[in-house]
Short mmCIF file of C-alpha atoms in Angstrom, two decimals:
data_model
loop_
_atom_site.label_atom_id
_atom_site.label_comp_id
_atom_site.label_asym_id
_atom_site.label_seq_id
_atom_site.Cartn_x
_atom_site.Cartn_y
_atom_site.Cartn_z
CA MET A 1 66.10 99.79 55.81
CA PRO A 2 69.42 99.26 53.93
CA GLY A 3 69.98 95.83 52.57
CA GLU A 4 66.17 95.14 52.56
CA ILE A 5 64.70 94.19 49.08
CA LEU A 6 61.11 95.19 49.09
CA ASP A 7 60.14 94.02 45.63
CA ASN A 8 61.54 93.45 42.05
CA ARG A 9 60.00 96.79 40.64
CA GLY A 10 62.77 99.25 41.76
CA ARG A 11 61.13 99.95 44.99
CA GLY A 12 63.03 99.65 48.07
CA THR A 13 66.78 99.83 48.77
CA ALA A 14 69.46 97.30 48.67
CA GLY A 15 73.06 97.01 49.91
CA PHE A 16 75.55 94.12 50.13
CA VAL A 17 75.01 91.69 52.89
CA TRP A 18 77.05 88.51 53.51
CA PRO A 19 74.96 85.59 52.57
CA SER A 20 73.71 83.19 55.63
CA VAL A 21 74.86 79.76 55.86
CA HIS A 22 72.10 77.19 55.56
CA PRO A 23 71.44 75.12 58.63
CA GLU A 24 72.50 71.87 56.92
CA GLY A 25 75.89 73.14 56.68
CA ARG A 26 76.33 74.59 60.24
CA LYS A 27 77.09 71.21 61.68
CA PHE A 28 79.89 70.47 59.21
CA ALA A 29 81.52 73.90 59.81
CA LEU A 30 81.32 73.59 63.65
CA ILE A 31 82.97 70.22 63.51
CA ALA A 32 85.70 71.59 61.01
CA ALA A 33 86.15 74.73 63.41
CA ALA A 34 86.48 72.49 66.48
CA VAL A 35 89.10 70.41 64.98
CA THR A 36 90.93 73.51 63.64
CA GLY A 37 90.77 74.80 67.09
CA GLY A 38 92.19 71.64 68.63
CA ALA A 39 94.91 71.51 66.19
CA ALA A 40 95.81 75.17 66.91
CA LEU A 41 95.91 74.65 70.63
CA LEU A 42 98.18 71.53 70.19
CA GLY A 43 100.55 73.67 68.22
CA LEU A 44 99.95 71.79 65.18
CA SER A 45 99.99 74.76 62.79
CA LEU A 46 100.70 72.77 59.70
CA LEU A 47 97.48 70.95 60.17
CA ALA A 48 95.45 73.88 61.58
CA TRP A 49 95.98 76.27 58.54
CA PRO A 50 94.42 73.74 56.04
CA LEU A 51 91.71 72.77 58.37
CA GLY A 52 90.95 76.61 58.78
CA VAL A 53 90.72 76.89 54.85
CA LEU A 54 88.38 73.80 54.81
CA THR A 55 86.20 75.34 57.40
CA LEU A 56 85.96 78.53 55.23
CA GLY A 57 85.17 76.33 52.38
CA ILE A 58 82.31 74.62 54.05
CA LEU A 59 80.83 77.92 54.95
CA ALA A 60 80.95 79.16 51.31
CA PHE A 61 79.55 76.01 50.00
CA PHE A 62 76.58 76.15 52.34
CA ARG A 63 75.93 79.75 51.56
CA ASP A 64 72.24 80.49 51.09
CA PRO A 65 72.00 84.07 49.37
CA GLU A 66 68.60 85.87 49.04
CA ARG A 67 67.16 86.10 45.46
CA VAL A 68 64.74 88.34 43.71
CA THR A 69 62.34 86.07 41.62
CA PRO A 70 60.81 87.74 38.56
CA ARG A 71 57.04 87.65 39.15
CA ASP A 72 55.25 86.72 35.91
CA ASP A 73 53.13 83.54 35.47
CA ARG A 74 54.65 82.95 32.10
CA PHE A 75 58.29 82.72 33.54
CA ILE A 76 60.02 79.27 34.30
CA VAL A 77 63.01 80.30 36.59
CA ALA A 78 66.25 78.37 37.01
CA PRO A 79 65.98 75.93 39.96
CA ALA A 80 69.97 75.87 40.27
CA ASP A 81 73.03 78.02 40.02
CA GLY A 82 75.45 76.82 37.54
CA LEU A 83 76.31 76.03 33.89
CA ILE A 84 73.83 75.06 31.20
CA THR A 85 75.67 71.95 29.79
CA LEU A 86 72.74 70.04 27.78
CA ILE A 87 69.71 71.22 26.06
CA GLN A 88 68.04 68.25 24.20
CA LYS A 89 64.71 66.64 23.48
CA VAL A 90 64.02 63.62 25.70
CA ALA A 91 61.25 61.73 27.27
CA PRO A 92 60.69 62.67 30.79
CA PRO A 93 61.66 60.15 33.55
CA ARG A 94 59.05 57.44 34.03
CA GLU A 95 58.75 58.35 37.78
CA LEU A 96 57.28 61.72 36.75
CA CYS A 97 54.94 60.29 34.08
CA ALA A 98 53.63 56.90 35.49
CA ASP A 99 50.40 56.91 37.79
CA ASP A 100 51.66 57.42 41.33
CA GLY A 101 49.00 55.25 42.79
CA THR A 102 46.83 58.33 44.00
CA GLY A 103 44.97 58.98 40.69
CA GLY A 104 47.00 62.06 39.94
CA ARG A 105 48.41 62.54 36.59
CA GLY A 106 51.96 63.04 35.91
CA LEU A 107 53.91 64.48 32.87
CA ASP A 108 52.96 63.51 29.29
CA PRO A 109 55.50 60.86 28.29
CA ALA A 110 56.04 62.40 24.82
CA PRO A 111 59.70 63.87 24.33
CA VAL A 112 60.18 67.58 25.69
CA THR A 113 63.05 69.88 26.09
CA ARG A 114 65.29 69.00 28.96
CA VAL A 115 67.71 71.68 30.36
CA SER A 116 70.56 70.47 32.28
CA ILE A 117 72.25 72.68 34.86
CA PHE A 118 75.82 71.46 36.06
CA MET A 119 76.74 72.82 39.50
CA SER A 120 80.26 72.69 40.55
CA VAL A 121 81.55 72.91 44.15
CA PHE A 122 81.77 76.63 43.89
CA ASP A 123 78.31 77.27 43.14
CA VAL A 124 75.11 77.73 45.60
CA HIS A 125 73.65 74.30 46.04
CA ILE A 126 70.25 75.34 47.41
CA ASN A 127 67.69 74.40 44.65
CA ARG A 128 64.38 76.38 44.20
CA ALA A 129 61.03 75.86 42.58
CA PRO A 130 60.86 76.91 38.87
CA ILE A 131 57.21 77.71 39.23
CA GLY A 132 54.64 78.33 42.10
CA GLY A 133 52.16 75.59 42.75
CA THR A 134 51.57 72.37 44.56
CA ILE A 135 54.36 69.61 45.04
CA ARG A 136 52.57 66.55 43.34
CA ARG A 137 55.47 64.22 43.74
CA VAL A 138 58.89 63.86 45.46
CA VAL A 139 60.65 60.73 44.36
CA TYR A 140 63.98 59.51 45.62
CA ILE A 141 65.90 56.92 43.40
CA PRO A 142 69.16 55.52 44.83
CA GLY A 143 71.94 55.04 42.32
CA LYS A 144 75.55 55.57 41.15
CA PHE A 145 77.81 58.67 41.56
CA LEU A 146 79.09 59.16 37.95
CA ASN A 147 80.19 62.46 36.64
CA ALA A 148 76.95 64.61 36.69
CA ASP A 149 78.18 66.21 33.53
CA LEU A 150 77.44 63.02 31.68
CA ASP A 151 74.12 62.56 29.89
CA LYS A 152 73.57 58.89 31.36
CA ALA A 153 73.90 60.44 34.95
CA SER A 154 70.19 61.40 34.61
CA GLU A 155 69.21 57.80 34.35
CA GLU A 156 72.05 56.02 36.55
CA ASN A 157 72.99 58.41 39.32
CA GLU A 158 71.34 59.02 42.71
CA ARG A 159 68.67 61.35 41.96
CA GLN A 160 65.34 62.87 43.21
CA HIS A 161 62.40 63.88 41.08
CA PHE A 162 59.88 66.73 41.77
CA LEU A 163 56.64 67.44 40.11
CA VAL A 164 55.05 70.87 40.48
CA GLU A 165 51.66 71.66 39.42
CA ARG A 166 49.99 75.10 39.14
CA GLY A 167 46.45 75.82 39.68
CA ASP A 168 45.77 76.29 35.86
CA GLY A 169 47.06 72.70 35.24
CA VAL A 170 50.58 73.54 34.09
CA LYS A 171 53.07 71.05 35.33
CA ILE A 172 56.93 71.12 35.68
CA GLY A 173 59.13 68.19 36.46
CA PHE A 174 62.81 68.64 37.43
CA THR A 175 65.34 66.31 39.08
CA GLN A 176 68.18 66.76 41.47
CA ILE A 177 71.19 64.43 40.38
CA ALA A 178 74.04 63.51 42.44
CA GLY A 179 77.55 63.77 41.15
CA LEU A 180 81.06 62.43 41.72
CA VAL A 181 81.52 64.08 45.07
CA ALA A 182 77.90 64.45 46.19
CA ARG A 183 76.50 61.90 48.54
CA ARG A 184 73.24 63.01 49.79
CA ILE A 185 70.36 64.74 48.37
CA VAL A 186 68.24 66.84 50.91
CA PRO A 187 64.58 67.62 50.36
CA PHE A 188 63.10 70.71 52.03
CA VAL A 189 59.44 70.11 50.81
CA LYS A 190 57.10 66.97 50.53
CA GLY A 191 54.03 65.87 48.41
CA GLY A 192 51.04 68.23 48.94
CA ASP A 193 53.24 71.29 49.99
CA ILE A 194 52.58 74.61 48.22
CA VAL A 195 55.46 76.61 47.18
CA ALA A 196 56.14 79.92 45.39
CA ALA A 197 58.34 80.46 42.23
CA GLY A 198 61.91 80.55 43.52
CA GLN A 199 61.08 79.03 46.89
CA ARG A 200 63.84 76.80 48.39
CA VAL A 201 62.90 73.11 47.80
CA GLY A 202 66.27 71.24 48.57
CA LEU A 203 70.03 70.90 48.14
CA ILE A 204 72.65 68.48 46.94
CA ARG A 205 75.85 68.11 48.92
CA PHE A 206 79.23 68.81 46.84
CA GLY A 207 78.85 68.86 43.34
CA SER A 208 75.81 67.75 41.05
CA ARG A 209 73.21 68.60 38.48
CA VAL A 210 69.46 69.57 38.09
CA ASP A 211 67.48 68.61 34.95
CA VAL A 212 64.30 70.78 34.07
CA TYR A 213 61.61 69.29 31.72
CA LEU A 214 59.99 72.27 30.03
CA PRO A 215 56.28 71.89 28.95
CA GLU A 216 55.44 70.99 25.38
CA GLY A 217 55.75 74.25 23.11
CA THR A 218 58.16 75.95 25.52
CA GLU A 219 61.44 76.71 23.97
CA PRO A 220 64.58 77.53 26.42
CA ALA A 221 65.49 80.96 26.96
CA VAL A 222 69.01 80.14 27.76
CA LEU A 223 72.05 78.72 25.65
CA VAL A 224 74.52 75.97 26.28
CA GLY A 225 77.61 77.36 28.07
CA GLN A 226 75.61 80.09 29.80
CA ARG A 227 75.95 80.49 33.62
CA ILE A 228 72.56 81.04 35.40
CA VAL A 229 71.27 81.99 38.76
CA ALA A 230 68.69 79.93 40.79
CA GLY A 231 65.59 81.81 41.41
CA GLU A 232 66.35 84.65 39.00
CA THR A 233 67.34 83.55 35.57
CA VAL A 234 64.44 82.66 33.24
CA LEU A 235 64.77 79.46 31.61
CA GLY A 236 61.78 79.53 29.33
CA VAL A 237 58.61 81.35 28.66
CA LEU A 238 55.50 79.36 28.72
CA GLY A 239 53.80 79.17 25.38
CA GLN A 240 56.61 81.30 23.71
CA SER A 241 59.78 80.82 21.87
CA PRO A 242 61.95 83.76 23.28
CA LEU A 243 65.14 82.82 21.47
CA LEU A 244 63.46 82.62 18.09
CA GLU A 245 61.70 85.86 18.73
CA GLY A 246 64.88 87.45 19.70
CA VAL A 247 66.38 86.59 16.43
CA ARG A 248 63.34 87.71 14.38
CA GLN A 249 63.65 91.26 16.03
#
C-alpha cells in the first residue's frame, strides 16, 4: 500500500506520511493544548497564540519518524540524529569497562575512537541501537547539565550508558548525555533485552548528545560537521577503514 516500506532493497512503495508523536510527548502536548484552549476561551489571545506555537513545538520535538536501517552485519549505524561535533581517541567510560558483578565482560579499557553526535532541540530525539544484539548493560549516572557540545560533558553531565553485544562477541558502547535544557533521559530497554540494529532504545528530552565508542580497528565513516540520521547513516564499517579506502580509490 502507498506509504508502506517493505524493505531497503527497492521493493515496495513509499510516500510521505506525517511522523507519529512518541507517547512520552503526548502528555506534554495535551497539557499545552488544554492551557491554550483555556486561554482562548477566556479571550486571552495574546497568551493563546504563543501557547499554540508551544504546543506545535512539543509535537515536533517528540516526533518519531520511521527509518529504514541498512542491513549489513559490518555496519554500525548512527544512534542519533544530529551533528558530528567530535571524533577522537579516548578510553571508554569505566562503567562500560568494569566488571558489572555478573561476570560479564565489558569493553576493553584501551583507547578507541569516540564519535560524538550533538542533538539540538530541532532534531529527532529518539535514539536507536547501532547494532543488533543483546543489551548487556544500561547504567544511569546522575550529573550536571553543562553544554552537551563540550568535551567534559561526557564525564560530568547526567548520562546513561548502553552496552550491546552481538552473538559473535562484537560489543558497542554508547552513551546518552543530557545537555543544558535536557532534564531527563528515558530508556526503552533494559539489560537482557534483544534489539535489532536501528531499534528504538530511548530518548533524551530537549537538547543533548550521544557518544558512540567504535570497536578497535574501526575507523569512522563520517566527518566532523556532517549531519546524520539515526538508524540510517553508517558511522563505521567493522574491520574496515571506509574513509581511507575512499581516498585510495
